[in-house]
């Protein structure tokens, strides 16, 4: 199942990679897709929202909940 | 003492914040300065280089050693 979240502060490919890495580190089986234009992150693999939130915030971006 | 490192892949303010957060999380007392134009990160507070390396890599950027 894929869940999409609004994440503020991602402005370039480096940001996208950073968020992807942070989530993948917290949940190695997750498949992460970042949509920079819409400021959303989609996580496939049944990862708890709180795990995504902590990873996103640890990476320095703002987790805004379900997109 | 401040140590400067070359870090590849930082292209915007979001990247800079992400790298700063990752290092600060690993070493809370560190003072981190990112120079995007030169691709360098300066860490003040006597943080071991290996700690900086791990934090930078976990955040999805490429640690290239001393600048």
Coordinates of C-alpha atoms in Angstrom, one line a residue:
Chain A
X1 CA 0.0 0.0 0.0
X2 CA 1.3 3.5 -0.9
X3 CA 0.8 6.4 1.4
X4 CA 1.3 10.0 0.3
X5 CA 2.4 12.8 2.5
X6 CA 2.9 16.6 2.2
X7 CA 6.5 17.5 3.0
X8 CA 7.6 21.2 2.9
X9 CA 11.1 22.4 2.2
X10 CA 12.2 20.1 -0.6
X11 CA 13.4 22.3 -3.5
X12 CA 15.8 20.3 -5.5
X13 CA 17.0 16.8 -6.4
X14 CA 19.4 16.8 -3.5
X15 CA 16.5 17.4 -1.1
X16 CA 14.6 14.6 -2.8
X17 CA 17.5 12.2 -2.4
X18 CA 18.0 13.2 1.2
X19 CA 14.3 12.6 2.1
X20 CA 14.4 9.3 0.2
X21 CA 17.5 8.1 2.0
X22 CA 16.2 9.1 5.4
X23 CA 13.0 7.1 4.9
X24 CA 14.8 4.1 3.4
X25 CA 17.2 4.1 6.3
X26 CA 14.3 3.9 8.8
X27 CA 12.3 1.4 6.7
X28 CA 14.7 -0.5 4.4
X29 CA 11.9 -2.2 2.4
X30 CA 10.1 1.1 1.6
X31 CA 9.8 2.3 -2.0
X32 CA 9.9 6.1 -1.8
X33 CA 8.9 8.5 -4.6
X34 CA 9.3 12.3 -4.3
X35 CA 7.2 14.7 -6.3
X36 CA 9.1 18.0 -6.0
X37 CA 6.6 20.0 -7.9
X38 CA 3.8 19.1 -5.6
X39 CA 5.9 18.8 -2.4
X40 CA 4.7 15.2 -1.8
X41 CA 6.4 12.0 -0.8
X42 CA 4.8 8.7 -1.6
X43 CA 5.9 5.7 0.5
X44 CA 5.0 2.2 -0.6
X45 CA 5.5 -0.8 1.7
X46 CA 3.1 -0.3 4.6
X47 CA 5.5 2.0 6.6
X48 CA 3.8 3.6 9.7
X49 CA 3.2 7.3 9.2
X50 CA 5.1 8.1 12.4
X51 CA 8.2 6.4 11.1
X52 CA 8.0 8.5 7.9
X53 CA 7.4 11.6 10.0
X54 CA 10.5 11.0 12.2
X55 CA 12.7 10.3 9.2
X56 CA 11.5 13.4 7.3
X57 CA 12.0 15.7 10.3
X58 CA 15.4 14.2 11.2
X59 CA 16.5 15.0 7.6
X60 CA 15.5 18.7 8.2
X61 CA 12.2 18.9 6.3
X62 CA 8.7 19.7 7.5
X63 CA 6.3 16.8 7.6
X64 CA 2.7 18.1 7.0
X65 CA 0.7 14.9 7.2
X66 CA -1.3 13.0 4.6
X67 CA -1.4 14.5 1.2
Chain B
X1 CA 38.3 23.6 16.5
X2 CA 36.6 23.8 13.2
X3 CA 37.1 21.2 10.5
X4 CA 36.1 21.6 6.9
X5 CA 35.0 18.9 4.5
X6 CA 34.1 18.6 0.9
X7 CA 30.5 17.3 0.4
X8 CA 29.1 16.7 -3.0
X9 CA 25.4 16.8 -3.9
X10 CA 24.3 19.9 -2.0
X11 CA 22.6 22.2 -4.4
X12 CA 20.1 24.4 -2.4
X13 CA 19.2 25.6 1.0
X14 CA 17.1 22.5 1.6
X15 CA 20.2 20.4 1.1
X16 CA 22.2 22.6 3.4
X17 CA 19.6 22.4 6.1
X18 CA 19.4 18.6 5.7
X19 CA 23.2 18.2 6.1
X20 CA 23.3 20.6 9.0
X21 CA 20.4 18.7 10.8
X22 CA 22.0 15.3 10.2
X23 CA 25.4 16.4 11.7
X24 CA 23.7 18.2 14.6
X25 CA 21.6 15.1 15.4
X26 CA 24.8 13.0 15.5
X27 CA 26.8 15.6 17.5
X28 CA 24.4 18.0 19.3
X29 CA 27.1 20.4 20.4
X30 CA 28.5 20.9 16.9
X31 CA 28.2 24.2 15.1
X32 CA 27.7 23.5 11.4
X33 CA 28.2 25.9 8.5
X34 CA 27.5 25.0 4.9
X35 CA 29.1 26.8 1.9
X36 CA 26.9 25.8 -1.0
X37 CA 29.0 27.6 -3.6
X38 CA 32.1 25.8 -2.6
X39 CA 30.5 22.5 -1.6
X40 CA 32.0 22.5 1.8
X41 CA 30.8 21.9 5.3
X42 CA 32.5 23.3 8.3
X43 CA 32.0 21.7 11.7
X44 CA 33.1 23.4 14.9
X45 CA 33.2 21.5 18.2
X46 CA 35.8 18.8 17.8
X47 CA 33.5 16.3 16.1
X48 CA 35.3 13.2 14.8
X49 CA 35.5 13.1 11.0
X50 CA 34.0 9.7 10.9
X51 CA 30.9 11.0 12.8
X52 CA 30.5 13.7 10.2
X53 CA 31.0 11.2 7.4
X54 CA 28.3 8.9 8.6
X55 CA 25.8 11.7 9.1
X56 CA 26.5 13.2 5.7
X57 CA 26.1 9.9 4.0
X58 CA 23.0 8.9 5.9
X59 CA 21.5 12.2 4.7
X60 CA 22.1 11.1 1.1
X61 CA 25.1 13.3 0.2
X62 CA 28.7 12.3 -0.7
X63 CA 31.4 12.8 1.8
X64 CA 34.7 13.6 0.1
X65 CA 37.0 14.1 3.0
X66 CA 38.9 17.1 4.3
X67 CA 38.4 20.3 2.3

